[in-house]
mmCIF file with all atom_site columns, C-alpha atoms in Angstrom:
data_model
loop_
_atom_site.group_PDB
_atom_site.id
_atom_site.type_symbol
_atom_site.label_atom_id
_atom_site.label_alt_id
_atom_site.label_comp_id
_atom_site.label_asym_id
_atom_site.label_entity_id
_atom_site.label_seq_id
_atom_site.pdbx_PDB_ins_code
_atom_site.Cartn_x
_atom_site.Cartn_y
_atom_site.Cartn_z
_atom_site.occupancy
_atom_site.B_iso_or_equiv
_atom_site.pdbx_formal_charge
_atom_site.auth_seq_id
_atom_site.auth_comp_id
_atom_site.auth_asym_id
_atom_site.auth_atom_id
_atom_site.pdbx_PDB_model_num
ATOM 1   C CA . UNK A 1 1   ? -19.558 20.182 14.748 1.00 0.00 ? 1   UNK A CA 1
ATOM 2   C CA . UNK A 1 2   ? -17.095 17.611 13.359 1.00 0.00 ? 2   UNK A CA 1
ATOM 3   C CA . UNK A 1 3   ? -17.826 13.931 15.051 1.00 0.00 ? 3   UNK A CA 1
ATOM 4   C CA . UNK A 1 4   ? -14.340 12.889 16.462 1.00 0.00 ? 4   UNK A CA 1
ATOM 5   C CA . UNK A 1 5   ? -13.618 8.914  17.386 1.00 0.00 ? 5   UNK A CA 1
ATOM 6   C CA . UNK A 1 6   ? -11.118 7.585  18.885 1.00 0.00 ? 6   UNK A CA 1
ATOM 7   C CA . UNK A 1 7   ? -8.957  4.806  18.289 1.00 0.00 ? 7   UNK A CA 1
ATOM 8   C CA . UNK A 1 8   ? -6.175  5.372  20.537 1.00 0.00 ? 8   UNK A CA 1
ATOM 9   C CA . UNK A 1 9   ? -2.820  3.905  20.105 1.00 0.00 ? 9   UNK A CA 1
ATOM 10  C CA . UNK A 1 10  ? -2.222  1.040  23.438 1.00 0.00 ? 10  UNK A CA 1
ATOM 11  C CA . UNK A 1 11  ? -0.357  2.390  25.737 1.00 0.00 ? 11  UNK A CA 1
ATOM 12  C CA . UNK A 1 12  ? 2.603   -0.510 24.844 1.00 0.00 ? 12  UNK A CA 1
ATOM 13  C CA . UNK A 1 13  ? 3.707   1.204  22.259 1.00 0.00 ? 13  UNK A CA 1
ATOM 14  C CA . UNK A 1 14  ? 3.965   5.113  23.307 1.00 0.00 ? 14  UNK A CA 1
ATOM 15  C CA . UNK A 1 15  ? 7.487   4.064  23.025 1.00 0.00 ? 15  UNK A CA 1
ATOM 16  C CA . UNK A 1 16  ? 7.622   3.996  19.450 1.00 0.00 ? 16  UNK A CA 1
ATOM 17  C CA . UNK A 1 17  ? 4.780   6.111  18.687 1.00 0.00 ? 17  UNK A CA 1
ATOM 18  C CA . UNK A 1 18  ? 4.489   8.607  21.757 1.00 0.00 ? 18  UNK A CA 1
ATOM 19  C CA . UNK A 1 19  ? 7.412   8.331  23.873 1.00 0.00 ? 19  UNK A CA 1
ATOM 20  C CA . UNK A 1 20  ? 7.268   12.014 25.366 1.00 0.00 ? 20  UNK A CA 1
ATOM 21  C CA . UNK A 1 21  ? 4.980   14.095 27.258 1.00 0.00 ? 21  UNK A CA 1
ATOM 22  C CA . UNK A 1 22  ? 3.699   17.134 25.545 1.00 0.00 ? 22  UNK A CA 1
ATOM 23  C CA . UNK A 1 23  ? 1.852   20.248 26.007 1.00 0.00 ? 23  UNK A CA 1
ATOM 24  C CA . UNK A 1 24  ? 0.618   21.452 22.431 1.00 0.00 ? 24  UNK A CA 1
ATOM 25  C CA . UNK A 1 25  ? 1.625   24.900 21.469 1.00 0.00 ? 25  UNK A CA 1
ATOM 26  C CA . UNK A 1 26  ? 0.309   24.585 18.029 1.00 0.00 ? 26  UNK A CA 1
ATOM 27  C CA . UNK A 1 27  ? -1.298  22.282 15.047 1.00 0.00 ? 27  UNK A CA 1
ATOM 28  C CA . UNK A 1 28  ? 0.531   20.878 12.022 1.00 0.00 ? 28  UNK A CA 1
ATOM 29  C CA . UNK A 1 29  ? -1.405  19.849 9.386  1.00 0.00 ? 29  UNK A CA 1
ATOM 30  C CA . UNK A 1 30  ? -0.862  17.237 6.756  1.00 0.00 ? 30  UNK A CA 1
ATOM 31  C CA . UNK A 1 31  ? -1.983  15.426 3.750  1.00 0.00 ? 31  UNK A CA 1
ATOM 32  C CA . UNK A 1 32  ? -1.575  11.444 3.470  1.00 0.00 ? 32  UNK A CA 1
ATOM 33  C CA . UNK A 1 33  ? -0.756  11.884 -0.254 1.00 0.00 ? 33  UNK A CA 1
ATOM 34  C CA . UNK A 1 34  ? -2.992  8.818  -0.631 1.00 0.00 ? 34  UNK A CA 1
ATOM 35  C CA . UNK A 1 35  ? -7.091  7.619  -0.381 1.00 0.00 ? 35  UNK A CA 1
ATOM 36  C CA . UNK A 1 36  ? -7.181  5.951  2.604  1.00 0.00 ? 36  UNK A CA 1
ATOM 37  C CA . UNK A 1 37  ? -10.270 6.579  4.922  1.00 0.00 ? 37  UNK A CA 1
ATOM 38  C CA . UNK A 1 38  ? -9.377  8.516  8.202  1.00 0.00 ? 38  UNK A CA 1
ATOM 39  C CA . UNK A 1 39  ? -10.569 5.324  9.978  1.00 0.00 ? 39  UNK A CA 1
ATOM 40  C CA . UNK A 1 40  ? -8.376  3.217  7.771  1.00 0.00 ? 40  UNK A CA 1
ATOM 41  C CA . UNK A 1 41  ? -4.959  5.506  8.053  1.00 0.00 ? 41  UNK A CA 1
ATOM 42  C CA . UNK A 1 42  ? -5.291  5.748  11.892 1.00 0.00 ? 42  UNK A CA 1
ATOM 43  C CA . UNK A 1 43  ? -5.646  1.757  11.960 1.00 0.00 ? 43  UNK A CA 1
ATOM 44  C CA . UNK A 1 44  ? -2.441  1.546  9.764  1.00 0.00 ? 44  UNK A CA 1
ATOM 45  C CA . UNK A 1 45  ? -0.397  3.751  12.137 1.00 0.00 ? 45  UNK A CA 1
ATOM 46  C CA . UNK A 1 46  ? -2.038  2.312  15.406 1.00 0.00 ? 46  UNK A CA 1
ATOM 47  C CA . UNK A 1 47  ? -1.405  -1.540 13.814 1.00 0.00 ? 47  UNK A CA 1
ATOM 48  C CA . UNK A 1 48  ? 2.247   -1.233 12.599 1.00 0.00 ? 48  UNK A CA 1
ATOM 49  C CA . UNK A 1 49  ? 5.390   -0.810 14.472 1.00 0.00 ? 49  UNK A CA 1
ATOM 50  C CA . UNK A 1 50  ? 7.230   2.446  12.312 1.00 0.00 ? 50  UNK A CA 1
ATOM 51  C CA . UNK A 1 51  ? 7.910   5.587  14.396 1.00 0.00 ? 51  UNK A CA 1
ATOM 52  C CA . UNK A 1 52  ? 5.620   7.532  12.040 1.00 0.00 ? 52  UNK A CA 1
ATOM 53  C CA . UNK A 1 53  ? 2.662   8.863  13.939 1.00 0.00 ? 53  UNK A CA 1
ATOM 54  C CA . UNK A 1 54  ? 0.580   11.561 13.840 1.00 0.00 ? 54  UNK A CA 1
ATOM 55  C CA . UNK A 1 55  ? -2.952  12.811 16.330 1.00 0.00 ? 55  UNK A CA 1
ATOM 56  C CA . UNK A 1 56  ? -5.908  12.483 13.518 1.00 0.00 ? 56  UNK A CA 1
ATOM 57  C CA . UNK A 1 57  ? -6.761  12.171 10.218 1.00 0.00 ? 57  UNK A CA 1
ATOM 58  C CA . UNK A 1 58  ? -9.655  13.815 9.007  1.00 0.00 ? 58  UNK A CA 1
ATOM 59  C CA . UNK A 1 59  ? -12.056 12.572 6.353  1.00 0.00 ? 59  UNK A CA 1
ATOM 60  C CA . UNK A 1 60  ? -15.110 13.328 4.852  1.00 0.00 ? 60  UNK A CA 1
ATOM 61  C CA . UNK A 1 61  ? -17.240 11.710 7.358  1.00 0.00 ? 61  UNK A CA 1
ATOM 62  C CA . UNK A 1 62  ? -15.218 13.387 10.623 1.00 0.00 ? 62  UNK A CA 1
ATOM 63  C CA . UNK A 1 63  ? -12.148 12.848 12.246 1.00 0.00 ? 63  UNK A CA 1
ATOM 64  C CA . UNK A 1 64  ? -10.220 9.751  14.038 1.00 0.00 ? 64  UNK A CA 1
ATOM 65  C CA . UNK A 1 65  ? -7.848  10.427 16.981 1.00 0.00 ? 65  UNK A CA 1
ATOM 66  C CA . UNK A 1 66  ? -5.190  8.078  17.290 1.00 0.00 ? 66  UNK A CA 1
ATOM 67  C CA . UNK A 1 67  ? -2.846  9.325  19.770 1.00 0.00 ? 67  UNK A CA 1
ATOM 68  C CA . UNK A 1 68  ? -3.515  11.455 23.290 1.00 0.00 ? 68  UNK A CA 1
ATOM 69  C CA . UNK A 1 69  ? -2.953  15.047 22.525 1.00 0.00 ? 69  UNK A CA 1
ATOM 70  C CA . UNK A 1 70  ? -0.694  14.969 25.747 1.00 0.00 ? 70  UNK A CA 1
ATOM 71  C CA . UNK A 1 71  ? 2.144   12.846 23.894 1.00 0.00 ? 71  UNK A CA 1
ATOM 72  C CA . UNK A 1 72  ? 4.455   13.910 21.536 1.00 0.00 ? 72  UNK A CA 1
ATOM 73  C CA . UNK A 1 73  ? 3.920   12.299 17.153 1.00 0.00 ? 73  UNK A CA 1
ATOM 74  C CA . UNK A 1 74  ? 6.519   11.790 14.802 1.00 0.00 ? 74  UNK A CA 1
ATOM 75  C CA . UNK A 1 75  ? 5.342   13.502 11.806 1.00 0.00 ? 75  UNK A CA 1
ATOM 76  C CA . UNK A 1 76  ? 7.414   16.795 10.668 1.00 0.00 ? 76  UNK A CA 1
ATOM 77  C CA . UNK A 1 77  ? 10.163  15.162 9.720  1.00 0.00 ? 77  UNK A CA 1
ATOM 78  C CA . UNK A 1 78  ? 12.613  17.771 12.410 1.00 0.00 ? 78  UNK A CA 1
ATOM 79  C CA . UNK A 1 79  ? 14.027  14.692 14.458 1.00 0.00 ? 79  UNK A CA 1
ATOM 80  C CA . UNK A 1 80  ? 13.718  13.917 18.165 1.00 0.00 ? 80  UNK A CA 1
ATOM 81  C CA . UNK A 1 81  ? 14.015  16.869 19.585 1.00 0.00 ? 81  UNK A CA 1
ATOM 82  C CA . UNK A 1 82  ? 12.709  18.733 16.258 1.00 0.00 ? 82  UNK A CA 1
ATOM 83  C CA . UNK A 1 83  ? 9.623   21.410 17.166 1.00 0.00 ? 83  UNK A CA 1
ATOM 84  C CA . UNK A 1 84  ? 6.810   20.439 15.178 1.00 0.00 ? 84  UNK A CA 1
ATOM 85  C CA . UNK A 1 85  ? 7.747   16.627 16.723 1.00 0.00 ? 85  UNK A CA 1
ATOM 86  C CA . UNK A 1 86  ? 7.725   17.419 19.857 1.00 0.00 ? 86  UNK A CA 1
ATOM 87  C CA . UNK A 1 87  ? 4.931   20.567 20.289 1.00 0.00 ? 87  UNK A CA 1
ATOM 88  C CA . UNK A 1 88  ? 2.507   20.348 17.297 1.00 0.00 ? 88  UNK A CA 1
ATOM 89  C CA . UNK A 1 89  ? -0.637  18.769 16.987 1.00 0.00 ? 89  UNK A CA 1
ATOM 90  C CA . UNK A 1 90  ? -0.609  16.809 13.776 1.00 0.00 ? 90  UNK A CA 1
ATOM 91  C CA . UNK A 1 91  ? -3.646  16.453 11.368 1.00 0.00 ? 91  UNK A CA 1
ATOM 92  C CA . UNK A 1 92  ? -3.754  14.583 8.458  1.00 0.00 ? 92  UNK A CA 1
ATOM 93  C CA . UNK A 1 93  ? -6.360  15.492 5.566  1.00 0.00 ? 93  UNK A CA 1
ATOM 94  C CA . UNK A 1 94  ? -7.361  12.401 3.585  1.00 0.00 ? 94  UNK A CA 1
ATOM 95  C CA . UNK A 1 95  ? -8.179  11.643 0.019  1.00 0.00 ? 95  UNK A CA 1
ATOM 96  C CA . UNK A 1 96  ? -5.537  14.509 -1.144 1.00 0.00 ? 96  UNK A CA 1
ATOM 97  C CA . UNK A 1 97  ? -3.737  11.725 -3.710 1.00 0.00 ? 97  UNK A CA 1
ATOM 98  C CA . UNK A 1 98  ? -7.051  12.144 -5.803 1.00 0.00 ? 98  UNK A CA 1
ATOM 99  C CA . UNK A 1 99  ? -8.607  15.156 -4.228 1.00 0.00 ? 99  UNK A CA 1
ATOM 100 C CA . UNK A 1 100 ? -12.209 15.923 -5.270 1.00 0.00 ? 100 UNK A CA 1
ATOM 101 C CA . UNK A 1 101 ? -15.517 15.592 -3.121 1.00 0.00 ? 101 UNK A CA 1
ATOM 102 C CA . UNK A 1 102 ? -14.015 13.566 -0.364 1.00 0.00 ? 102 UNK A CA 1
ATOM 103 C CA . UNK A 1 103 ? -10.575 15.563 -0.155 1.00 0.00 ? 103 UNK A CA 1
ATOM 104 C CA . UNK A 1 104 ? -13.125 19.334 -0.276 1.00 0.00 ? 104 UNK A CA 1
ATOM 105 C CA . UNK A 1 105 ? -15.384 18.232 2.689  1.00 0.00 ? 105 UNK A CA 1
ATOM 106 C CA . UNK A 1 106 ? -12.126 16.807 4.602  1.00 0.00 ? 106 UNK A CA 1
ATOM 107 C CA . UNK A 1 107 ? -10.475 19.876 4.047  1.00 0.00 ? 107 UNK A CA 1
ATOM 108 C CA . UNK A 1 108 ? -13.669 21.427 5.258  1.00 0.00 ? 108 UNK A CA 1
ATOM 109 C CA . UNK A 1 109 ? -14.079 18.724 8.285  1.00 0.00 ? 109 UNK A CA 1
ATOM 110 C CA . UNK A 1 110 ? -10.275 19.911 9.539  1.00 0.00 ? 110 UNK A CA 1
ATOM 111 C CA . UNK A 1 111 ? -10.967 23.361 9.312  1.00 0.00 ? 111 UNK A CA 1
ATOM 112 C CA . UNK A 1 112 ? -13.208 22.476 12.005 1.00 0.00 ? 112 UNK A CA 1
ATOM 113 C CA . UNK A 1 113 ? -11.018 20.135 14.333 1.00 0.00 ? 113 UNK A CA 1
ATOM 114 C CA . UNK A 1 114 ? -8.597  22.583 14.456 1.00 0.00 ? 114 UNK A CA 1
ATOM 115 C CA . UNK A 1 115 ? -11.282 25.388 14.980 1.00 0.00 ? 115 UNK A CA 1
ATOM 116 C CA . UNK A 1 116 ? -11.919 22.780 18.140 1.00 0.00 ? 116 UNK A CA 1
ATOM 117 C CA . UNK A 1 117 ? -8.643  22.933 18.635 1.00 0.00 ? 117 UNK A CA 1
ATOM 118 C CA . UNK A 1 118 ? -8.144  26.009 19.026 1.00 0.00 ? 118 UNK A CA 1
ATOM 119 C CA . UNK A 1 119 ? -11.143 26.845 21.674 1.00 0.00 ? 119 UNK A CA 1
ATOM 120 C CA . UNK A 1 120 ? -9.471  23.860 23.895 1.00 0.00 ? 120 UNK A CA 1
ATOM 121 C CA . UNK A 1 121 ? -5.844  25.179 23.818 1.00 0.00 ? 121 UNK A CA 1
ATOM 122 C CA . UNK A 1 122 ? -6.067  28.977 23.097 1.00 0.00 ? 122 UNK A CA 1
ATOM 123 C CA . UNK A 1 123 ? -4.166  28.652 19.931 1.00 0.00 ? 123 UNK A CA 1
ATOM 124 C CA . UNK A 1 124 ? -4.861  31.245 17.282 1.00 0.00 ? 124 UNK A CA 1
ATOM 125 C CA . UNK A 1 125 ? -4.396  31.275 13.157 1.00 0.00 ? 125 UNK A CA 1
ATOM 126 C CA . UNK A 1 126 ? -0.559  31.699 13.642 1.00 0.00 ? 126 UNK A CA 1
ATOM 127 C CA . UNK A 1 127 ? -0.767  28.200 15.658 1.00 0.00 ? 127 UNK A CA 1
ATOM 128 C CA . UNK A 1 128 ? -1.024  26.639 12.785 1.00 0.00 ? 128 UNK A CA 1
ATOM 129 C CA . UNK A 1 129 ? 1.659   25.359 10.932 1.00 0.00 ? 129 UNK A CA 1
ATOM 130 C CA . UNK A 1 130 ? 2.380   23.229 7.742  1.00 0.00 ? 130 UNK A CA 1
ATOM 131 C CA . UNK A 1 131 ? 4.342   20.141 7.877  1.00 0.00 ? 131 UNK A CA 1
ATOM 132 C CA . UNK A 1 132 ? 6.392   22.380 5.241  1.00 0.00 ? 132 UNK A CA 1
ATOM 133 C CA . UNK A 1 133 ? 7.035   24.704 7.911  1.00 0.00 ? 133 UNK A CA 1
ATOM 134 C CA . UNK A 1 134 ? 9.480   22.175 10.272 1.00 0.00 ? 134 UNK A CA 1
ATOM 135 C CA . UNK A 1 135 ? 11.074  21.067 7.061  1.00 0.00 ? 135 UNK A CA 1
ATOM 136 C CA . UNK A 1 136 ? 11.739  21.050 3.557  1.00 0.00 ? 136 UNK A CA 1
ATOM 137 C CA . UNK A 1 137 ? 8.991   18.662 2.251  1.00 0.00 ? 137 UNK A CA 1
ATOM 138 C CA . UNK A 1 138 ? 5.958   19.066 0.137  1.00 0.00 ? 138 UNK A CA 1
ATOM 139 C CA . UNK A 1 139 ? 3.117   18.616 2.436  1.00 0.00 ? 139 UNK A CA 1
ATOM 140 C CA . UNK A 1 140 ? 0.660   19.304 2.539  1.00 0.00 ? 140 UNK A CA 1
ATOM 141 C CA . UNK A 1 141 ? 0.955   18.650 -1.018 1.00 0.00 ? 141 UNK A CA 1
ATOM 142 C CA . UNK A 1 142 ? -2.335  19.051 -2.442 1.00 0.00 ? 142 UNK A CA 1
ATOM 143 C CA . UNK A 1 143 ? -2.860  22.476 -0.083 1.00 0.00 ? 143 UNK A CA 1
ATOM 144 C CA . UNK A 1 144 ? 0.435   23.699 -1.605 1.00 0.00 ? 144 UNK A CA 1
ATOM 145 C CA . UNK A 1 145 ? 0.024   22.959 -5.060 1.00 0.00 ? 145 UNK A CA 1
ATOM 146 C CA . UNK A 1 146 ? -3.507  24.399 -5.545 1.00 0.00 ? 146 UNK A CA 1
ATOM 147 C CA . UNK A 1 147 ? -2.638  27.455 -3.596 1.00 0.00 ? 147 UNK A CA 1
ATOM 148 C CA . UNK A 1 148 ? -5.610  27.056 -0.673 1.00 0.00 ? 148 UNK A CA 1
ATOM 149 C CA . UNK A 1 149 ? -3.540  27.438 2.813  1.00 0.00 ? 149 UNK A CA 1
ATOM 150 C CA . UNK A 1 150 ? -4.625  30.882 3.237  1.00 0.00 ? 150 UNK A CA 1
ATOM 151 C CA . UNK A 1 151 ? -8.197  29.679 2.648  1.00 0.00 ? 151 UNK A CA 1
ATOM 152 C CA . UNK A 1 152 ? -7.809  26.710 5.026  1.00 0.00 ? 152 UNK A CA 1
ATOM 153 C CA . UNK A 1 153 ? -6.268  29.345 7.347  1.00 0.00 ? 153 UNK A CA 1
ATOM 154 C CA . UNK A 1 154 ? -9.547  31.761 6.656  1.00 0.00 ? 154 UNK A CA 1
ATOM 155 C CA . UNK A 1 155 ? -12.091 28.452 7.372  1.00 0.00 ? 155 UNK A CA 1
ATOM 156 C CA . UNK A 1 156 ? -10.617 27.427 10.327 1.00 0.00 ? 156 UNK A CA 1
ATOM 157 C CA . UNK A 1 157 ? -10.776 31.176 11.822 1.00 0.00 ? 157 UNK A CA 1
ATOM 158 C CA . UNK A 1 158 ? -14.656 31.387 10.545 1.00 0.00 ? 158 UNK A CA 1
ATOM 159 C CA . UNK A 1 159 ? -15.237 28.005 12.272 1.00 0.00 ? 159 UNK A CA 1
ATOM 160 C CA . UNK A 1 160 ? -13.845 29.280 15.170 1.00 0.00 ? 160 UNK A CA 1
ATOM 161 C CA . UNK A 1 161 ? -15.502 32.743 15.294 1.00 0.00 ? 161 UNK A CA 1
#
């Protein structure tokens, strides 16, 4: 089983990062387009004042939560009221600038959160979403462009079976 930490976002600023409620009906998943550590992206977001937020990232080591799952993230670009803002879980797979190792057992580490995820919240396979899904962007890029969101969508059902 994936090891999950948290480093939770103070409550002081759920107004920029969290300002609603929520009750997940699904997962979005991400890449951070760059080779930052899970640990390391989460303390970014937590530390700096932009809207942009988003539940975990997910390394190759495990996964860091930095919001409650029962608030709302900014992270699918669809505005305030947008869908994937206000009902998805997000997830953001590390290491996808370079891909490789790290990126493969990330990918492999998320598959399992959202296998987690899934138990918890009685979501199945067409839970999950792509950031791509609640707009027109590219993410998650590295998924896209090598073709593997059916496979992700395959792990994350074994994982869960």
């Amino acid at each position: 089983m994936i090891k999950i930490t948290q480093m939770l976002v103070p409550q002081w600023k759920y107004n920029i990062k969290c300002p609603f409620e929520m009750k997940p009906k699904g997962i979005a998943i991400h890449n951070t387009a760059n080779d930052a550590s899970a640990k390391n992206e989460i303390t970014y977001m937590v530390r700096n004042n932009n809207q942009v937020s988003f539940h975990f990232a997910v390394d190759n080591t495990g996964a860091v939560q930095g919001l409650p799952l029962d608030r709302n993230a900014w992270h699918a670009s669809d505005g305030k009221n947008g869908n994937g803002n206000r009902n998805y879980i997000a997830i953001e797979i590390c290491y996808s600038k370079s891909g490789g190792d790290r990126f493969n057992k990330g990918f492999d580490n998320a598959a399992q959160l959202v296998a987690y995820l899934m138990k918890a919240y009685g979501f199945t396979k067409a839970d999950i979403k792509k950031h791509q899904d609640f707009s027109d962007k590219h993410c998650p890029h590295r998924i896209l462009s090598e073709g593997t969101w059916d496979k992700f969508l395959n792990l994350c059902q074994s994982y869960y079976d």
